[in-house]
Amino acid sequence: MNSSSKTYLFILLIAQLLLGSGFSRAQTYPCYLYGNIITVDGDVYKGAIRWGNEEVFLTDLFNAEKEENPYLKYLTDAKEKVEKRKTTKTKIRSQLQFSYNQKENGQGMYDRKFQCRFGDIKSISVTGDESLSLELKNGKYINLVGGSNDVGTQVWVIDQELGLLKIDWERIDVLHFENAPEKTENFGEPIYGKLTTTKGEFTGFIQWDHDERLLGDKLDGRGRDGELSVPFTKIKSIEKTENGSRVTLLSDRNFELTGENDVNQYNRGIVVSIPNVGRIDFPWSHFLSLEIDPCPANSIDCLSEFGESSRLKGIVHTKEGASFQGIIVYDLDQAMDSELLNGLNDELEFFLPFRNVRSIKPIAHNYCLVELRNELNLYLGDKSDVSNKNAGIIVFVKEGEYHVFNWSDIDRIEFL
């Protein structure tokens, strides 16, 4: 995108609106994964859950691929209608034909990934070595396969009586998620703090190097006198240096670490989860420092972010001046408000639940303006959700009536 000044302006806006609140020591963070696992032999284990050695909070993402795309048939019908209508614009006919040629050639243009936050999942039933049936909180089931290490992995549970078990995927029949009760043993507290970057300051829950997310996790590196693994519980701040990172402890003791991907240019990225916004993944090139803070008292409200999933509804305004209101399928596969809008802003990758999105307005073929319900505005591009790589938008106006639009047809989409 050629919009560096706009990018800076809107990223700065986020910083101004999300910073500035006071912090105090809070009660135990309640938004960790919790539920019961029923095995293929009928055994039941109940307690805090960790997905492999990774996801542990409701705000963490579950990734897979949809087994099939039920909305392709509507594009097929639209294509046939276009071919029959001689007066239809050539650009629409050409784009639809090109899209179908891609599919027929096995390029999988419409094989979209599924992403949602664990907090929007009601249950997961294992159906095979690399397959599952995922139930959203509204009772809708989605059949998923592979696509990431979230499928086919071990699931850890701290059973209330037995302690920690690591259950292999093939031993699981179904897993039911529940709200965590108070004072139950869990995997630990989240890392929370203020991230300072070349794009401004951001405060939220931290996932370091795409991996460490608990205060009990360790920052690895090489000091001048040997290898070190420092728990985040003891860290006050981390600041990037020329060859690594300067780490300051709560005691104000500080030292430089080098040599490991936790503390140098090989860091895979620092993710910040911001309530009522979503997740932002910062590459190391934009990282400046992290100041670890106590979890804020208002973090107990995190459960309010995860209501029942609803169908996407809204109004599509076209460049020709027409408007169509109804149920929306976005990018020809995203149909629920718990699914995620994915886009880039100058190497920063955003993952925004659709329920947090108020409107989307294409600006050019490769990026758009996204307005959130909290009135933040973002320029996002490059990914299929927010550029001309978008596979198409369907609006079901009423029973038996629907309309299919290309990215180039859209003036604005307003979600209701």
Coordinates of C-alpha atoms in Angstrom, one line a residue:
M1 CA 0.0 0.0 0.0
N2 CA 1.2 3.5 -0.8
S3 CA -0.4 5.1 2.2
S4 CA 2.4 5.5 4.8
S5 CA 1.1 8.8 6.2
K6 CA -2.4 7.4 6.5
T7 CA -1.0 4.3 8.1
Y8 CA 0.8 6.3 10.7
L9 CA -2.1 8.5 11.5
F10 CA -4.6 5.6 12.1
I11 CA -2.1 3.5 14.0
L12 CA -1.4 6.5 16.2
L13 CA -5.1 6.9 16.8
I14 CA -5.3 3.4 18.3
A15 CA -2.4 4.2 20.6
Q16 CA -4.2 7.4 21.8
L17 CA -7.5 5.6 22.5
L18 CA -6.1 2.5 24.1
L19 CA -3.6 3.9 26.5
G20 CA -3.9 6.1 29.6
S21 CA -6.0 4.0 32.0
G22 CA -4.6 3.3 35.5
F23 CA -3.7 -0.2 36.5
S24 CA -4.2 -2.1 39.8
R25 CA -3.5 -5.6 41.0
A26 CA -6.5 -7.7 39.8
Q27 CA -8.0 -10.9 40.8
T28 CA -7.0 -14.1 38.9
Y29 CA -7.6 -13.6 35.2
P30 CA -10.8 -15.6 34.5
C31 CA -10.6 -16.0 30.7
Y32 CA -8.5 -19.2 30.4
L33 CA -9.7 -22.3 28.6
Y34 CA -11.7 -24.7 30.8
G35 CA -14.0 -27.6 30.2
N36 CA -14.3 -31.4 30.2
I37 CA -12.8 -33.9 27.8
I38 CA -14.6 -37.2 27.1
T39 CA -12.4 -39.9 25.7
V40 CA -13.3 -42.7 23.2
D41 CA -13.7 -45.0 26.2
G42 CA -16.0 -42.7 28.0
D43 CA -13.6 -41.4 30.6
V44 CA -14.1 -37.8 31.7
Y45 CA -11.5 -35.3 32.7
K46 CA -12.4 -31.8 33.8
G47 CA -10.3 -28.7 34.5
A48 CA -8.2 -26.0 32.9
I49 CA -7.2 -26.8 29.3
R50 CA -4.2 -26.0 27.1
W51 CA -4.0 -26.8 23.4
G52 CA -0.8 -28.6 23.1
N53 CA 1.9 -26.4 24.6
E54 CA 0.3 -23.3 23.1
E55 CA -3.2 -21.8 23.3
V56 CA -4.5 -21.4 26.9
F57 CA -6.8 -18.3 26.8
L58 CA -10.2 -17.6 25.3
T59 CA -8.6 -14.9 23.2
D60 CA -6.2 -17.3 21.6
L61 CA -7.0 -18.4 18.0
F62 CA -8.1 -21.8 16.7
N63 CA -7.0 -22.4 13.1
A64 CA -8.1 -25.1 10.6
E65 CA -9.5 -25.4 7.1
K66 CA -13.2 -25.8 6.2
E67 CA -13.9 -29.3 4.8
E68 CA -16.1 -27.8 2.1
N69 CA -17.4 -24.4 0.9
P70 CA -21.3 -24.5 0.7
Y71 CA -21.4 -21.1 -0.9
L72 CA -19.7 -22.1 -4.1
K73 CA -23.0 -23.2 -5.5
Y74 CA -24.3 -19.6 -5.4
L75 CA -21.3 -18.4 -7.4
T76 CA -21.9 -21.3 -9.9
D77 CA -25.5 -20.1 -10.3
A78 CA -24.4 -16.5 -10.7
K79 CA -21.9 -17.5 -13.3
E80 CA -24.5 -19.3 -15.3
K81 CA -26.8 -16.3 -15.1
V82 CA -24.1 -14.0 -16.2
E83 CA -23.3 -16.2 -19.3
K84 CA -27.0 -16.1 -20.3
R85 CA -27.3 -12.3 -19.9
K86 CA -25.6 -10.8 -23.0
T87 CA -26.0 -7.3 -21.6
T88 CA -24.0 -8.1 -18.4
K89 CA -20.7 -6.2 -18.1
T90 CA -17.7 -7.9 -19.5
K91 CA -15.6 -7.3 -16.5
I92 CA -17.9 -9.3 -14.2
R93 CA -18.2 -12.2 -16.7
S94 CA -14.4 -12.2 -17.2
Q95 CA -13.6 -12.2 -13.5
L96 CA -16.1 -15.0 -12.7
Q97 CA -14.7 -17.1 -15.6
F98 CA -11.2 -16.5 -14.4
S99 CA -12.1 -17.5 -10.8
Y100 CA -13.7 -20.8 -12.0
N101 CA -10.7 -21.6 -14.2
Q102 CA -8.5 -21.2 -11.1
K103 CA -10.7 -23.6 -9.1
E104 CA -10.9 -26.1 -12.0
N105 CA -7.1 -26.1 -12.3
G106 CA -6.7 -27.2 -8.7
Q107 CA -5.4 -23.9 -7.3
G108 CA -8.0 -23.9 -4.6
M109 CA -8.9 -20.2 -4.8
Y110 CA -11.9 -20.9 -2.5
D111 CA -10.2 -23.2 0.0
R112 CA -10.3 -20.7 2.8
K113 CA -9.0 -21.2 6.3
F114 CA -11.2 -21.1 9.3
Q115 CA -10.2 -18.9 12.3
C116 CA -12.0 -18.0 15.4
R117 CA -11.1 -17.3 19.0
F118 CA -11.4 -20.2 21.5
G119 CA -13.9 -18.1 23.5
D120 CA -16.5 -18.5 20.7
I121 CA -16.3 -22.4 20.6
K122 CA -18.8 -24.5 22.5
S123 CA -17.4 -27.9 21.7
I124 CA -15.0 -29.8 19.5
S125 CA -15.7 -33.4 18.4
V126 CA -12.8 -35.4 17.0
T127 CA -13.9 -37.2 13.8
G128 CA -10.5 -38.4 12.4
D129 CA -6.7 -38.0 12.6
E130 CA -6.9 -34.7 10.9
S131 CA -10.6 -33.7 11.2
L132 CA -13.2 -32.4 13.6
S133 CA -16.6 -31.0 14.0
L134 CA -16.5 -27.6 15.7
E135 CA -19.7 -26.3 17.5
L136 CA -20.1 -22.5 17.9
K137 CA -22.0 -21.2 20.9
N138 CA -25.2 -20.7 18.8
G139 CA -25.2 -24.5 18.1
K140 CA -23.9 -24.3 14.5
Y141 CA -21.5 -27.0 13.5
I142 CA -18.6 -26.6 11.1
N143 CA -16.7 -29.5 9.7
L144 CA -13.0 -28.8 9.6
V145 CA -9.8 -30.5 8.5
G146 CA -6.0 -30.0 9.1
G147 CA -4.6 -26.6 8.1
S148 CA -2.6 -26.0 11.3
N149 CA -1.0 -27.8 14.3
D150 CA -4.3 -27.1 16.2
V151 CA -5.7 -30.2 14.5
G152 CA -4.2 -33.6 15.5
T153 CA -2.4 -32.2 18.6
Q154 CA -2.3 -33.2 22.2
V155 CA -4.8 -31.5 24.5
W156 CA -3.6 -30.8 28.1
V157 CA -6.0 -30.7 31.0
I158 CA -5.4 -30.1 34.7
D159 CA -8.0 -32.5 36.1
Q160 CA -9.4 -31.4 39.4
E161 CA -8.4 -34.6 41.1
L162 CA -5.7 -36.2 39.0
G163 CA -3.6 -33.2 38.0
L164 CA -2.0 -32.6 34.6
L165 CA -2.8 -35.1 31.8
K166 CA -1.6 -34.8 28.2
I167 CA -4.3 -36.5 26.1
D168 CA -3.5 -37.6 22.5
W169 CA -5.9 -36.4 19.8
E170 CA -7.0 -39.9 18.8
R171 CA -8.0 -40.6 22.4
I172 CA -10.5 -37.7 22.4
D173 CA -14.2 -38.1 21.6
V174 CA -15.5 -34.7 22.4
L175 CA -14.4 -31.6 24.4
H176 CA -16.9 -29.3 25.9
F177 CA -15.8 -25.8 26.9
E178 CA -17.2 -24.0 30.0
N179 CA -16.6 -20.8 31.9
A180 CA -13.9 -21.3 34.4
P181 CA -15.0 -21.3 38.0
E182 CA -13.2 -19.1 40.6
K183 CA -10.1 -20.4 42.4
T184 CA -9.4 -23.3 40.1
E185 CA -5.9 -24.4 39.3
N186 CA -4.8 -23.3 35.9
F187 CA -1.8 -22.9 33.7
G188 CA -0.9 -19.4 34.9
E189 CA -1.6 -15.7 34.5
P190 CA -1.3 -13.9 31.1
I191 CA 1.5 -11.5 30.2
Y192 CA 0.1 -8.1 30.0
G193 CA 1.8 -4.8 29.2
K194 CA 2.6 -1.8 27.0
L195 CA 4.3 -2.5 23.7
T196 CA 6.2 0.4 22.2
T197 CA 6.7 0.1 18.4
T198 CA 7.7 2.3 15.5
K199 CA 3.9 2.7 15.0
G200 CA 3.0 3.9 18.5
E201 CA 2.2 2.3 21.8
F202 CA -0.3 -0.5 22.3
T203 CA -1.5 -2.0 25.6
G204 CA -3.0 -5.5 25.9
F205 CA -2.3 -9.2 26.4
I206 CA 1.1 -10.2 25.0
Q207 CA 2.1 -13.3 23.1
W208 CA 5.9 -13.2 22.8
D209 CA 7.7 -14.8 19.8
H210 CA 4.3 -16.3 18.8
D211 CA 4.8 -18.6 21.8
E212 CA 5.2 -17.3 25.4
R213 CA 2.0 -16.0 26.7
L214 CA 2.1 -16.9 30.4
L215 CA 4.0 -15.1 33.2
G216 CA 5.5 -18.4 34.1
D217 CA 7.0 -18.9 30.6
K218 CA 10.6 -18.1 30.1
L219 CA 12.6 -15.7 28.0
D220 CA 15.7 -17.5 26.6
G221 CA 19.0 -15.9 25.6
R222 CA 22.7 -15.8 26.1
G223 CA 24.3 -13.5 28.5
R224 CA 28.0 -12.6 28.5
D225 CA 28.7 -15.3 31.1
G226 CA 26.3 -18.1 29.9
E227 CA 22.8 -19.2 28.9
L228 CA 19.8 -17.8 30.7
S229 CA 16.1 -18.6 30.9
V230 CA 14.3 -15.8 32.8
P231 CA 10.6 -16.2 33.8
F232 CA 8.4 -13.3 32.7
T233 CA 7.2 -13.1 36.3
K234 CA 10.6 -11.5 37.1
I235 CA 10.8 -9.2 34.1
K236 CA 10.0 -5.5 34.3
S237 CA 10.8 -4.6 30.7
I238 CA 12.5 -5.8 27.5
E239 CA 14.2 -3.3 25.1
K240 CA 15.6 -4.0 21.7
T241 CA 19.3 -3.4 21.3
E242 CA 21.6 -3.6 18.2
N243 CA 22.3 -7.3 18.6
G244 CA 19.7 -8.5 21.0
S245 CA 17.6 -7.2 23.9
R246 CA 18.2 -5.5 27.2
V247 CA 16.2 -7.1 30.0
T248 CA 15.4 -5.2 33.2
L249 CA 14.1 -7.2 36.2
L250 CA 11.6 -6.1 38.8
S251 CA 14.7 -5.4 41.1
D252 CA 16.0 -3.0 38.4
R253 CA 18.9 -5.3 37.7
N254 CA 19.5 -5.3 33.9
F255 CA 21.6 -7.2 31.4
E256 CA 21.7 -7.9 27.6
L257 CA 20.6 -11.2 26.1
T258 CA 21.6 -12.3 22.6
G259 CA 21.8 -15.5 20.5
E260 CA 18.2 -16.8 20.7
N261 CA 15.1 -16.1 18.7
D262 CA 13.4 -14.8 21.8
V263 CA 15.6 -11.8 21.9
N264 CA 16.9 -11.0 18.4
Q265 CA 15.9 -10.5 14.8
Y266 CA 14.7 -14.1 14.4
N267 CA 11.9 -13.5 16.8
R268 CA 8.7 -14.6 15.0
G269 CA 6.7 -11.6 16.2
I270 CA 5.0 -10.1 19.2
V271 CA 1.2 -10.4 19.3
V272 CA -1.0 -8.0 21.3
S273 CA -4.6 -8.9 22.0
I274 CA -6.7 -5.8 22.7
P275 CA -10.2 -6.1 24.2
N276 CA -13.0 -5.2 21.7
V277 CA -10.5 -4.7 18.9
G278 CA -8.7 -8.0 18.2
R279 CA -5.1 -9.2 17.7
I280 CA -2.2 -7.3 16.1
D281 CA 1.0 -9.2 15.2
F282 CA 4.1 -7.0 15.2
P283 CA 7.3 -8.2 13.4
W284 CA 10.6 -7.7 15.2
S285 CA 11.5 -4.9 12.8
H286 CA 8.8 -2.7 14.4
F287 CA 9.4 -3.7 18.0
L288 CA 11.1 -1.2 20.3
S289 CA 10.3 -2.2 23.9
L290 CA 7.8 -4.0 26.2
E291 CA 6.9 -2.9 29.7
I292 CA 5.2 -5.6 31.7
D293 CA 2.3 -4.4 33.9
P294 CA -0.1 -5.9 36.3
C295 CA -3.3 -7.3 34.7
P296 CA -5.9 -4.5 34.9
A297 CA -9.0 -5.0 37.2
N298 CA -11.4 -4.6 34.2
S299 CA -9.9 -7.8 32.7
I300 CA -12.7 -9.7 34.5
D301 CA -15.1 -8.4 31.9
C302 CA -13.4 -10.4 29.2
L303 CA -16.3 -13.0 29.1
S304 CA -18.6 -10.3 27.7
E305 CA -16.6 -10.4 24.4
F306 CA -17.8 -14.0 23.7
G307 CA -21.6 -14.1 23.2
E308 CA -23.4 -16.4 20.9
S309 CA -22.2 -16.3 17.3
S310 CA -24.6 -14.6 14.8
R311 CA -24.9 -14.6 11.1
L312 CA -23.3 -11.6 9.4
K313 CA -26.0 -9.0 8.5
G314 CA -25.7 -5.7 6.8
I315 CA -26.1 -3.5 3.8
V316 CA -23.9 -3.6 0.7
H317 CA -23.7 -0.3 -1.2
T318 CA -22.5 -0.6 -4.7
K319 CA -20.5 1.9 -6.8
E320 CA -23.6 2.1 -9.1
G321 CA -25.6 3.6 -6.3
A322 CA -27.7 0.5 -5.4
S323 CA -28.1 -0.9 -1.9
F324 CA -28.9 -4.5 -0.8
Q325 CA -29.7 -5.4 2.8
G326 CA -29.7 -8.9 4.1
I327 CA -27.5 -11.8 5.4
I328 CA -23.9 -11.5 4.2
V329 CA -21.3 -14.1 3.2
Y330 CA -18.0 -12.3 3.1
D331 CA -15.0 -13.5 0.9
L332 CA -17.4 -16.3 -0.2
D333 CA -16.9 -18.2 3.1
Q334 CA -17.1 -16.1 6.2
A335 CA -20.7 -16.1 7.5
M336 CA -20.5 -15.7 11.2
D337 CA -19.6 -12.7 13.4
S338 CA -17.2 -14.8 15.4
E339 CA -15.0 -15.4 12.3
L340 CA -12.0 -13.1 11.7
L341 CA -11.2 -10.3 9.3
N342 CA -7.5 -10.5 8.4
G343 CA -5.4 -7.8 6.9
L344 CA -2.0 -6.1 6.8
N345 CA -0.9 -2.6 7.6
D346 CA 2.8 -2.0 6.8
E347 CA 3.8 -5.5 7.9
L348 CA 1.5 -5.4 11.0
E349 CA -1.0 -8.2 10.7
F350 CA -4.5 -7.6 12.1
F351 CA -7.1 -10.3 13.2
L352 CA -10.4 -8.6 13.9
P353 CA -13.6 -10.5 14.9
F354 CA -16.3 -9.4 12.5
R355 CA -18.6 -8.5 15.5
N356 CA -16.1 -5.7 16.2
V357 CA -16.3 -4.4 12.6
R358 CA -18.8 -1.6 11.7
S359 CA -18.0 -1.1 8.0
I360 CA -15.6 -1.9 5.2
K361 CA -14.9 0.5 2.3
P362 CA -12.6 -0.5 -0.6
I363 CA -10.2 2.3 -1.3
A364 CA -8.1 0.7 -4.1
H365 CA -7.7 -2.7 -5.6
N366 CA -5.3 -3.8 -2.8
Y367 CA -6.6 -2.2 0.4
C368 CA -9.6 -0.7 2.2
L369 CA -10.7 1.4 5.2
V370 CA -12.1 -0.7 8.1
E371 CA -14.2 1.1 10.7
L372 CA -14.6 -0.7 14.1
R373 CA -17.6 -0.3 16.3
N374 CA -15.5 1.5 18.9
E375 CA -14.9 4.2 16.2
L376 CA -11.3 3.2 15.4
N377 CA -10.4 3.3 11.8
L378 CA -7.7 1.2 10.0
Y379 CA -6.3 1.0 6.5
L380 CA -5.8 -2.8 5.8
G381 CA -4.8 -4.5 2.7
D382 CA -2.9 -7.3 0.8
K383 CA -4.9 -10.2 2.3
S384 CA -7.9 -11.7 0.6
D385 CA -10.3 -10.3 3.1
V386 CA -9.4 -6.7 2.3
S387 CA -8.2 -6.5 -1.3
N388 CA -9.1 -7.6 -4.8
K389 CA -8.0 -11.1 -3.8
N390 CA -11.5 -11.3 -2.1
A391 CA -13.4 -14.2 -3.7
G392 CA -16.7 -12.3 -3.6
I393 CA -19.6 -11.1 -1.4
I394 CA -23.0 -12.7 -1.3
V395 CA -26.1 -10.9 0.0
F396 CA -29.2 -13.0 0.7
V397 CA -31.9 -10.3 0.5
K398 CA -34.8 -12.7 1.1
E399 CA -35.7 -16.4 0.5
G400 CA -34.9 -17.2 -3.1
E401 CA -33.2 -13.9 -3.8
Y402 CA -29.5 -13.2 -3.5
H403 CA -26.8 -11.1 -5.2
V404 CA -23.1 -11.8 -5.8
F405 CA -20.6 -8.9 -5.9
N406 CA -16.9 -8.6 -6.8
W407 CA -14.6 -6.5 -4.8
S408 CA -14.6 -3.9 -7.6
D409 CA -18.4 -3.5 -7.4
I410 CA -18.4 -2.5 -3.7
D411 CA -18.5 1.1 -2.5
R412 CA -19.1 0.2 1.2
I413 CA -20.3 -2.7 3.4
E414 CA -22.2 -1.6 6.5
F415 CA -22.6 -4.4 9.1
L416 CA -25.7 -4.2 11.3

